[in-house]
Coordinates of C-alpha atoms and ligand atoms in Angstrom, one line a residue:
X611 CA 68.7 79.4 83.2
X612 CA 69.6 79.6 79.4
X613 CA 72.4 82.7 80.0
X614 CA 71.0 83.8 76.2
X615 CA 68.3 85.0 77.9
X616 CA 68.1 88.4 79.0
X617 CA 66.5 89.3 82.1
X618 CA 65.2 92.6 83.2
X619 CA 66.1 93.9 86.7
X620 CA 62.7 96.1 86.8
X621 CA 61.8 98.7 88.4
X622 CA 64.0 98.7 91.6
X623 CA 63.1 100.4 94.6
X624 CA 66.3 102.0 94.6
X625 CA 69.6 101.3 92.3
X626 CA 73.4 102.1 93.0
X627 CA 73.9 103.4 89.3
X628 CA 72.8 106.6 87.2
X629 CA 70.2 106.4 84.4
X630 CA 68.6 103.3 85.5
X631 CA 65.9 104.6 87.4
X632 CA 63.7 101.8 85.4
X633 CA 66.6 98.9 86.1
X634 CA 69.1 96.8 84.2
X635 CA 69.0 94.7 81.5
X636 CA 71.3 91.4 81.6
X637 CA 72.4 88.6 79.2
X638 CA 75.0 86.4 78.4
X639 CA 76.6 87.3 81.9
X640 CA 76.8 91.0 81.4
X641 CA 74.6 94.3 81.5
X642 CA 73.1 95.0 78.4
X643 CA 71.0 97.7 78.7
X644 CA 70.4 100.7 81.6
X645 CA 66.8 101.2 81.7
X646 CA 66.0 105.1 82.2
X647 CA 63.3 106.7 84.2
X648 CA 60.0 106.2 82.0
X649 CA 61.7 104.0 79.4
X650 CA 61.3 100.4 78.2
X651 CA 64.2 98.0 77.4
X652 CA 65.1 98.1 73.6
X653 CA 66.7 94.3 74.2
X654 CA 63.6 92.4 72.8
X655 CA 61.9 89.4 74.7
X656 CA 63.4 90.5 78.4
X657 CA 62.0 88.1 81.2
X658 CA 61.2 90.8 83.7
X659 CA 62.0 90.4 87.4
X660 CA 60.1 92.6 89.8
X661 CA 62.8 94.1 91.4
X662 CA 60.0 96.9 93.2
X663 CA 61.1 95.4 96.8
X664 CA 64.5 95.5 96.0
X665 CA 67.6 98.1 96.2
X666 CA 70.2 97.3 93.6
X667 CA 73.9 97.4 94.0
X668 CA 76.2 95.7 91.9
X669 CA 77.7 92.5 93.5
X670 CA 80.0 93.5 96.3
X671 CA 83.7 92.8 96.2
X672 CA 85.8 91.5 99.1
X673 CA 89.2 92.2 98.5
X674 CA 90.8 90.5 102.0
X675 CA 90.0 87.3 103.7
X676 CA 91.5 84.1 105.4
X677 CA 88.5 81.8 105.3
X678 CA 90.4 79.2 107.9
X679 CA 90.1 81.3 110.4
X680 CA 86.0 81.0 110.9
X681 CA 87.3 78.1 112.6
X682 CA 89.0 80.3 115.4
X683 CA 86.1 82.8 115.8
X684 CA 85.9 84.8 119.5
X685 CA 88.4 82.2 120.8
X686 CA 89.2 83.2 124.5
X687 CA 93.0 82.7 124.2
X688 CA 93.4 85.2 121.7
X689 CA 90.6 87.7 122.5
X690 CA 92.2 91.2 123.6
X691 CA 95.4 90.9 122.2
X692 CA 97.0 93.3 119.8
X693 CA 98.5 91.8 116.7
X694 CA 101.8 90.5 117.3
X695 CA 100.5 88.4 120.8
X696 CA 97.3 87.8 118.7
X697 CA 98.8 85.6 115.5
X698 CA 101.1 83.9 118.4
X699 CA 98.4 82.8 120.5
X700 CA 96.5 81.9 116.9
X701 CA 99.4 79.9 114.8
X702 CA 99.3 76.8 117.4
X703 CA 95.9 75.9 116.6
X704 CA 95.5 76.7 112.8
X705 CA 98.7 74.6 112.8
X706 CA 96.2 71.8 112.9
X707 CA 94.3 72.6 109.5
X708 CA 93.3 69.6 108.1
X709 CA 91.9 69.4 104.3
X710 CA 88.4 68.7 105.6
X711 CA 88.5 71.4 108.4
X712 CA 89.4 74.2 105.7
X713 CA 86.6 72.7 103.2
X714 CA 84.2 73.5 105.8
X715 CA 85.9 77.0 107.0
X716 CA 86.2 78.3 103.5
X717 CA 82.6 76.8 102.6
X718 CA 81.4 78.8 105.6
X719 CA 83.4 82.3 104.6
X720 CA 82.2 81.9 101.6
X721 CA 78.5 81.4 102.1
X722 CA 78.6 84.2 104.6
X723 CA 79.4 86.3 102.0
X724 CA 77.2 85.5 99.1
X725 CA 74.5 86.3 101.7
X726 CA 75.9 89.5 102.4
X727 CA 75.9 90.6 98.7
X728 CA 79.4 89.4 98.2
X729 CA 79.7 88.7 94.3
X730 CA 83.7 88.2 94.6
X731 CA 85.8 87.4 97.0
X732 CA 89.5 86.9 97.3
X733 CA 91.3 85.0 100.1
X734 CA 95.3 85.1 101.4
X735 CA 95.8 81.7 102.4
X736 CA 99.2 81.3 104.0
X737 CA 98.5 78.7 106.4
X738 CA 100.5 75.2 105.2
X739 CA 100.7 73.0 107.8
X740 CA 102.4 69.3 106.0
X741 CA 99.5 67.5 104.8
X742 CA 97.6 70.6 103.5
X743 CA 99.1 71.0 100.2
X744 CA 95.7 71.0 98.3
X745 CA 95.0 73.9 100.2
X746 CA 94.1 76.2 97.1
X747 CA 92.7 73.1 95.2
X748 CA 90.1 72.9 98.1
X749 CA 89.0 76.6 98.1
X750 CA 88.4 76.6 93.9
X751 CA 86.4 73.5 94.3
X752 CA 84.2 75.0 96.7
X753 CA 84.2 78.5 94.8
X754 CA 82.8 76.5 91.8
X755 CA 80.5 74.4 93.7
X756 CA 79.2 77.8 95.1
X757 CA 79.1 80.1 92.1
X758 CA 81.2 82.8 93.7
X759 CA 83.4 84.4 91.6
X760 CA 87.2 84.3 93.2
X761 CA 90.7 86.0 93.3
X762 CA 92.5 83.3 95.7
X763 CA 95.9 83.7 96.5
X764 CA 98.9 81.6 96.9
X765 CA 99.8 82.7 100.3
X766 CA 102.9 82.0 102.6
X767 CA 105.2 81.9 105.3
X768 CA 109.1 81.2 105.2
X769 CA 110.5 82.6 108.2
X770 CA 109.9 81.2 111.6
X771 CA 110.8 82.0 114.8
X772 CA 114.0 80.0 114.0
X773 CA 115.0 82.7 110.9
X774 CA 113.8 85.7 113.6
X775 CA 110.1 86.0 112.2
X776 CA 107.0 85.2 114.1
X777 CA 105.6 81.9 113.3
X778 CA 106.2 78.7 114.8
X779 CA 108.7 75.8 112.4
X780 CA 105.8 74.1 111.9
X781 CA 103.8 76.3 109.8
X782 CA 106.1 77.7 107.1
X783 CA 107.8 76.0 104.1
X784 CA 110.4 76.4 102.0
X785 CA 110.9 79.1 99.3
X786 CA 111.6 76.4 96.4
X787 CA 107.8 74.4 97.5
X788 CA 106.4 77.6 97.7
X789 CA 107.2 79.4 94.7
X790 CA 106.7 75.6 92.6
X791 CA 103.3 75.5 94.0
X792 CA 102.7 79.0 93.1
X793 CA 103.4 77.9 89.3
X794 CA 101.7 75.1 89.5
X795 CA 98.1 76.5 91.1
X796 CA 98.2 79.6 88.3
X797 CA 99.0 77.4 85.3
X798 CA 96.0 75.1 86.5
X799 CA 93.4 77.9 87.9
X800 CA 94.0 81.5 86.7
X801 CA 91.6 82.3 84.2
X802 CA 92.0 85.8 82.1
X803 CA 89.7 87.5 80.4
X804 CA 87.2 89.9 81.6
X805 CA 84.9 86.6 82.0
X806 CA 87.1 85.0 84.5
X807 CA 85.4 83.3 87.3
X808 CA 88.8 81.7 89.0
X809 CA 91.8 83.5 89.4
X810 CA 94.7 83.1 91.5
X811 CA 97.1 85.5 92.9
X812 CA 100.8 84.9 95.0
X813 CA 100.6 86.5 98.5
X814 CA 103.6 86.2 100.8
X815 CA 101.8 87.0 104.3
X816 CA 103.9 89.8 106.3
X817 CA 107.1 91.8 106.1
X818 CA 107.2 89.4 110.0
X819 CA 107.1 86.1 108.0
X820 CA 108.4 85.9 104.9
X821 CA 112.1 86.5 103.9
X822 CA 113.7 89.4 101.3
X823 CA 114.5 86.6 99.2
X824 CA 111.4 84.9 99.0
X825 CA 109.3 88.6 98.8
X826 CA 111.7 89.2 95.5
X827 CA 110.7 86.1 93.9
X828 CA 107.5 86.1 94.6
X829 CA 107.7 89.5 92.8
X830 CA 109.5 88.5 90.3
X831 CA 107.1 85.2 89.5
X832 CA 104.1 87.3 89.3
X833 CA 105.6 89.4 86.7
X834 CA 106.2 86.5 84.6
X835 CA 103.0 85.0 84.4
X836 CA 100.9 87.7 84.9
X837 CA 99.5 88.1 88.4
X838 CA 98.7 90.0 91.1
X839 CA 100.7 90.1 94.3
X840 CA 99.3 90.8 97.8
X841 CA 100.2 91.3 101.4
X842 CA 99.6 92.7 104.6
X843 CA 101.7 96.2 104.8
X844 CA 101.5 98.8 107.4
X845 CA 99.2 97.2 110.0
X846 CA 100.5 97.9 113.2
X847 CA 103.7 100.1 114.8
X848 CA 105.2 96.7 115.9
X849 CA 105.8 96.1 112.4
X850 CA 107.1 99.6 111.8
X851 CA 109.6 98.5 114.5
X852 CA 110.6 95.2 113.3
X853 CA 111.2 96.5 109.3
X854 CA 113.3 99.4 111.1
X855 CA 115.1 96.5 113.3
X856 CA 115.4 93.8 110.7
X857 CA 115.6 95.6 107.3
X858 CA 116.8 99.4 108.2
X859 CA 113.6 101.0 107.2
X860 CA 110.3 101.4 106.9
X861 CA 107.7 98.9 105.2
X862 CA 107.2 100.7 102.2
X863 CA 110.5 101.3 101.5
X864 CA 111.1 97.0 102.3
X865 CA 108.4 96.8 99.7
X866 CA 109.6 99.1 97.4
X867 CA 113.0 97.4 97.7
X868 CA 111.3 94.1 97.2
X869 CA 110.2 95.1 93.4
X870 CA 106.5 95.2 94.8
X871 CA 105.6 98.8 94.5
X872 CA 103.7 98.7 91.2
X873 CA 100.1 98.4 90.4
X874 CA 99.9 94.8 90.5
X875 CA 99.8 94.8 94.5
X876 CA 97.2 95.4 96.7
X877 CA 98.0 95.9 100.2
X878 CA 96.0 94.9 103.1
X879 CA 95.4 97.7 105.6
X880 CA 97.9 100.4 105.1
X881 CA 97.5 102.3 108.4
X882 CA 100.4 103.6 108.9
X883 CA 101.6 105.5 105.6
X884 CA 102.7 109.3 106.0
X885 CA 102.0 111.5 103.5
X886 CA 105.2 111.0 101.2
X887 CA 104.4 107.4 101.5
X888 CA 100.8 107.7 100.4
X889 CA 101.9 109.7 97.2
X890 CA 104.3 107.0 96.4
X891 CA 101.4 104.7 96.5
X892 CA 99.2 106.4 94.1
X893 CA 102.4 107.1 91.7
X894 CA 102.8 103.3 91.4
X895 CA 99.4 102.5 91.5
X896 CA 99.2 100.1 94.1
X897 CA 95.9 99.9 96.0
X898 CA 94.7 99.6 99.6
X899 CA 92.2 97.2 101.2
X900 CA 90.7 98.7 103.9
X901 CA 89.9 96.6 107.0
X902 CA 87.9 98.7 109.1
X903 CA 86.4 95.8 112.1
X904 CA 89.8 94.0 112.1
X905 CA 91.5 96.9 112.5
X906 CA 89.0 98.4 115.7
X907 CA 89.0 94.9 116.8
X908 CA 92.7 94.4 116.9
X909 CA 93.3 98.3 117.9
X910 CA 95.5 98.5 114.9
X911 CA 94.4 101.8 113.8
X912 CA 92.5 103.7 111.1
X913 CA 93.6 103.6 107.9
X914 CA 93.3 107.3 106.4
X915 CA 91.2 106.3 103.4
X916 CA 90.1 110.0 102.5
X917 CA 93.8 111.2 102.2
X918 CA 95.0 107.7 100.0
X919 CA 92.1 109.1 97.7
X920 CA 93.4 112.5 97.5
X921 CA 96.6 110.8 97.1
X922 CA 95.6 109.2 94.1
X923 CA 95.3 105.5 96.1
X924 CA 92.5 103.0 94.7
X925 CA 91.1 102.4 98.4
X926 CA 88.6 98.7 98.4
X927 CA 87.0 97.2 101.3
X928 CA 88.3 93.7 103.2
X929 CA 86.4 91.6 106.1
X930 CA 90.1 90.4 106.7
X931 CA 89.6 86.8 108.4
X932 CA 87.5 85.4 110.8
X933 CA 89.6 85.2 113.9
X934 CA 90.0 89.8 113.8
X935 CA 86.4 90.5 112.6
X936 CA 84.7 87.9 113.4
X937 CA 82.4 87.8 110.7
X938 CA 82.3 87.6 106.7
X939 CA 79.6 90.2 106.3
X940 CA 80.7 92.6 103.7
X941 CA 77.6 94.6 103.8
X942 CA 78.4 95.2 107.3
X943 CA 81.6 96.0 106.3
X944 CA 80.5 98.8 104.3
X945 CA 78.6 100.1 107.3
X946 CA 81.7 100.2 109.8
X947 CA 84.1 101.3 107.3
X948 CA 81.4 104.5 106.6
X949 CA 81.2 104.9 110.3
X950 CA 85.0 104.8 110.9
X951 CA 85.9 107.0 108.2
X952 CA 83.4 109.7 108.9
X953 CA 84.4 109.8 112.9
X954 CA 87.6 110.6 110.9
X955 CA 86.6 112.8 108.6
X956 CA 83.5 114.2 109.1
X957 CA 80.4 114.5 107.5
X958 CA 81.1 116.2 104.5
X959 CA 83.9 114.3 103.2
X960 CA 82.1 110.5 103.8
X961 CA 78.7 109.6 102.5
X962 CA 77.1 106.3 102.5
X963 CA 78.1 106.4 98.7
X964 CA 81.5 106.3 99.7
X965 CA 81.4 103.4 101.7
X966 CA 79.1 102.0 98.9
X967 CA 81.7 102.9 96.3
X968 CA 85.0 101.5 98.0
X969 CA 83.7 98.1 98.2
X970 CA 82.5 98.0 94.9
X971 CA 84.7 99.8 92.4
X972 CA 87.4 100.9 94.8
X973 CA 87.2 97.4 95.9
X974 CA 87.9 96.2 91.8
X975 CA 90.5 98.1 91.4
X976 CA 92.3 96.3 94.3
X977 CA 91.3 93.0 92.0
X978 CA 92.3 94.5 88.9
X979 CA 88.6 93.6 87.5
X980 CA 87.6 96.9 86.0
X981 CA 84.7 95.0 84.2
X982 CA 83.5 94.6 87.8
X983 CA 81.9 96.5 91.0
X984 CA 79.5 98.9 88.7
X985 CA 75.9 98.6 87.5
X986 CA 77.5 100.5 83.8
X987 CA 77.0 99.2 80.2
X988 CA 78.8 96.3 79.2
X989 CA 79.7 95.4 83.5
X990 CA 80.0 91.8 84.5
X991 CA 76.3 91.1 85.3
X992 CA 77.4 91.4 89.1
X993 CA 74.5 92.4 91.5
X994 CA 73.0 92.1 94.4
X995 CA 69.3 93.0 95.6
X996 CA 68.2 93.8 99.7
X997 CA 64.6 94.3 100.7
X998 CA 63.6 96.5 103.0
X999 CA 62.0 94.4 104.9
X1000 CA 62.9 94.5 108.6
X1001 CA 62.2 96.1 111.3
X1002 CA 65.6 98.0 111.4
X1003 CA 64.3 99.8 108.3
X1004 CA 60.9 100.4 109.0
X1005 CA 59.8 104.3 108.6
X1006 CA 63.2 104.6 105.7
X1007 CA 63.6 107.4 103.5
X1008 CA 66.0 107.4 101.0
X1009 CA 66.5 103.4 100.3
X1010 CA 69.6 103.5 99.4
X1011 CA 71.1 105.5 102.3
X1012 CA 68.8 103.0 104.7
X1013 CA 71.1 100.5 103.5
X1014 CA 74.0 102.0 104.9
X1015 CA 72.4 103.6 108.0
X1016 CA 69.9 101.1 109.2
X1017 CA 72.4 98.2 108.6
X1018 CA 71.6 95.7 106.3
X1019 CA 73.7 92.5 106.7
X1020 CA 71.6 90.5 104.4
X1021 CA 71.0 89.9 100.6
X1022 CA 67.6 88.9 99.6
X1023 CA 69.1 87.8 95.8
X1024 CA 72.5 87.3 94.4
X1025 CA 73.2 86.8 91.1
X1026 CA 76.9 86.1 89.6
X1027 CA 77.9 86.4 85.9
X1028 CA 73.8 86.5 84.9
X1029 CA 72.8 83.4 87.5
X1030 CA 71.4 83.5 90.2
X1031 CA 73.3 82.5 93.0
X1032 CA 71.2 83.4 96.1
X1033 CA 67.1 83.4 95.9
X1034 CA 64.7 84.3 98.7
X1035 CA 67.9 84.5 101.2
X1036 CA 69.0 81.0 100.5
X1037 CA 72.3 79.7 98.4
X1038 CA 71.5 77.4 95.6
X1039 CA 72.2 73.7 96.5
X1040 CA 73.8 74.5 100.0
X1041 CA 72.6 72.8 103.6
X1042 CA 73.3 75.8 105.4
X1043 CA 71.9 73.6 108.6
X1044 CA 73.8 71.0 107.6
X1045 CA 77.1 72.6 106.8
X1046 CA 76.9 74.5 110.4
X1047 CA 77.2 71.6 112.6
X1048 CA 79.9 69.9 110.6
X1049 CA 82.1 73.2 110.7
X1050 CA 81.6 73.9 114.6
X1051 CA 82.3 70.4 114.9
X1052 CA 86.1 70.7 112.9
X1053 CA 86.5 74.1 115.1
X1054 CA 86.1 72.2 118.3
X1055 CA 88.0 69.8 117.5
X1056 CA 91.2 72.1 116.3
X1057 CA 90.0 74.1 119.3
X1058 CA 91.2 71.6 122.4
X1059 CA 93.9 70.7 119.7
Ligands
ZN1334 ZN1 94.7 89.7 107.1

């Protein structure tokens, strides 16, 4: 569609915004226009889109991932394992990645998403087994094939179980490749601009897997050209134990000491911050992606997303990968993370528009898109439309809250920077059919290795 032509998002059955009772109005891949309860859009010759089956959020924002892993979903020899015994059972087989296998496993994350209302996504891929070089050249190709608009990182690992970390020799490299590849993928990919589609961030994986030295380069290239940094912090007491064994304190301090406490990280899961800690946090400005299934399904913990608020922490939302979750729904995301939180916190301090909220703005802030994750004037033209059309949500009051509370997990439309991406529950151009039986077939095969 001509993106000069603006489109009017009308009359929605229900809409995550204020003053737009009557819908949005968008063109040239933003909102134009908030259409208020018994008004018309002033933007002249509007194609309208009966939106009267649909609620309205904007587009969803995934702010962890590791697409490989759909290839290792609910796989026995790592099922019921805490984290630590977990990524050791795990690192064997995804030491097998091949360029085709992670084609398919990111193609698969990624459509999982978009279905799920997912406008952006980012991903931490660490994983670079020799041979898989290409590995963030293969994820942007299938971004653009797909539409999706994308924060992927430069992931990676430098200390084996040779250097005292965790991972086997075979799937880390050395700082120099790493931090030239890093270069090399954000003078080629990162777009700026509140347009952007592709951007790339650098991503050491763990306190456990990366050395000081690598962790203060990694800082110190971000800061040169101007990107965000990311990492898993404060997931488990194991890793409380090995910063307290290997550096002499605790993780935020490593981090801190590391020249990465600043508001161009996000952290993945922050569990375990005390109250100093989280105050520190919102100081700096660093964010927190909150990972609520991995963390129940690893028995990590519960992050303490009501008190990083208070503390002035930008909280988001993450699936976190495949092989902890096991899915890439974010809408269901949204519903566990509401569930978890409020079994925390109680029903006055978590409402479904809480849970909404983190994974839309609190989940741009973790992205550093402020022009995203908000149905406002002049927002990225970002949405996604459910019906209502179930069973689960037969008898609904309040459409919005249904969302939520009866458990949608899937997106009737999608539409990214003013197209749209997903119609009628399908994704434009993909064989889903097809594209199933050539991923379980790479995941069996890495499988029995
Ligand atoms: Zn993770």
């Amino acid at each position: 569609m001509d993106q000069g032509q603006a489109i009017w998002i009308k009359d929605p059955l229900g809409i995550f915004a204020d003053g737009a009772a009557r819908g949005v109005v968008v063109r040239n891949g933003r909102i134009v226009e908030l259409v208020q309860a018994g008004g018309r859009p002033a933007t002249t010759g509007a194609v309208a889109f009966d939106a009267s089956q649909h609620v309205v959020l904007p587009g969803l924002i995934n702010t962890h991932h590791h697409f490989y892993q759909t290839l290792t979903r609910a796989l026995p020899a790592a099922m019921d394992r805490e984290l630590f015994p977990w990524l050791q059972a795990l690192y064997p087989v995804w030491a097998q990645l091949t360029p085709e296998a992670l084609q398919l496993g990111v193609s698969v994350a990624m459509a999982e998403l978009l279905l799920s209302g997912c406008t952006t996504t980012t991903d931490h891929h660490y994983v670079f087994p020799a041979g898989l070089e290409d590995a963030v050249d293969i994820e942007v190709a299938v971004a653009k094939r797909l539409g999706m608009r994308v924060l992927l990182t430069r992931g990676s690992m430098n200390r084996s179980q040779r250097d005292g970390g965790l991972p086997p020799d075979t799937v880390v490299q050395d700082e120099d490749t790493i931090l030239a590849d890093s270069e090399r993928v954000v003078a080629k990919y990162h777009q700026r601009g509140e347009d952007a589609m592709v951007q790339i961030a650098l991503a050491p994986c763990s306190p456990f897997s990366v050395t000081t030295s690598l962790m203060r380069a990694t800082a110190a290239l971000a800061d040169r050209l101007d990107v965000r940094l990311h990492t898993h912090l404060a997931e488990t007491e194991d890793e409380n134990k090995f910063c307290e064994r290997t550096h002499g304190c605790r993780p935020l301090d490593y981090l801190e000491q590391c020249g990465w406490l600043n508001a161009r990280t996000w952290l993945a899961h922050g569990i375990f911050f005390d109250a100093a800690e989280m105050e520190r946090l919102g100081k700096a400005g660093t964010t927190i992606s909150h990972c609520a299934c991995s963390n129940q399904i690893l028995a990590s913990g519960c992050c303490p997303v009501c008190d990083m608020e208070e503390a002035g922490v930008g909280v988001g939302l993450g699936v976190d990968g495949s092989a902890s979750n096991d899915a890439s729904n974010l809408m269901q995301e949204v519903r566990a993370a509401f569930l978890l939180q409020r079994a925390r916190y109680g029903v006055a301090k978590v409402s479904h528009k809480d849970a909404l909220r983190w994974a839309t703005k609190g989940s741009a802030a973790c992205v550093g898109r402020p022009e995203l994750g908000e149905i406002a004037l002049g927002k990225a033209a970002d949405l996604a439309l459910f019906k209502l059309d179930e069973l689960r949500f037969s008898g609904h009051g309040d459409p919005l809250a249904a969302l939520v509370l009866c458990g949608a997990h899937r997106a009737d439309r999608v539409m990214v920077a003013g197209k749209w991406v997903v119609s009628d529950g399908a994704i434009e151009g993909l064989d889903v059919a097809d594209l199933m039986r050539r991923h379980s077939a790479a995941a069996r095969a890495m499988q029995v290795g």
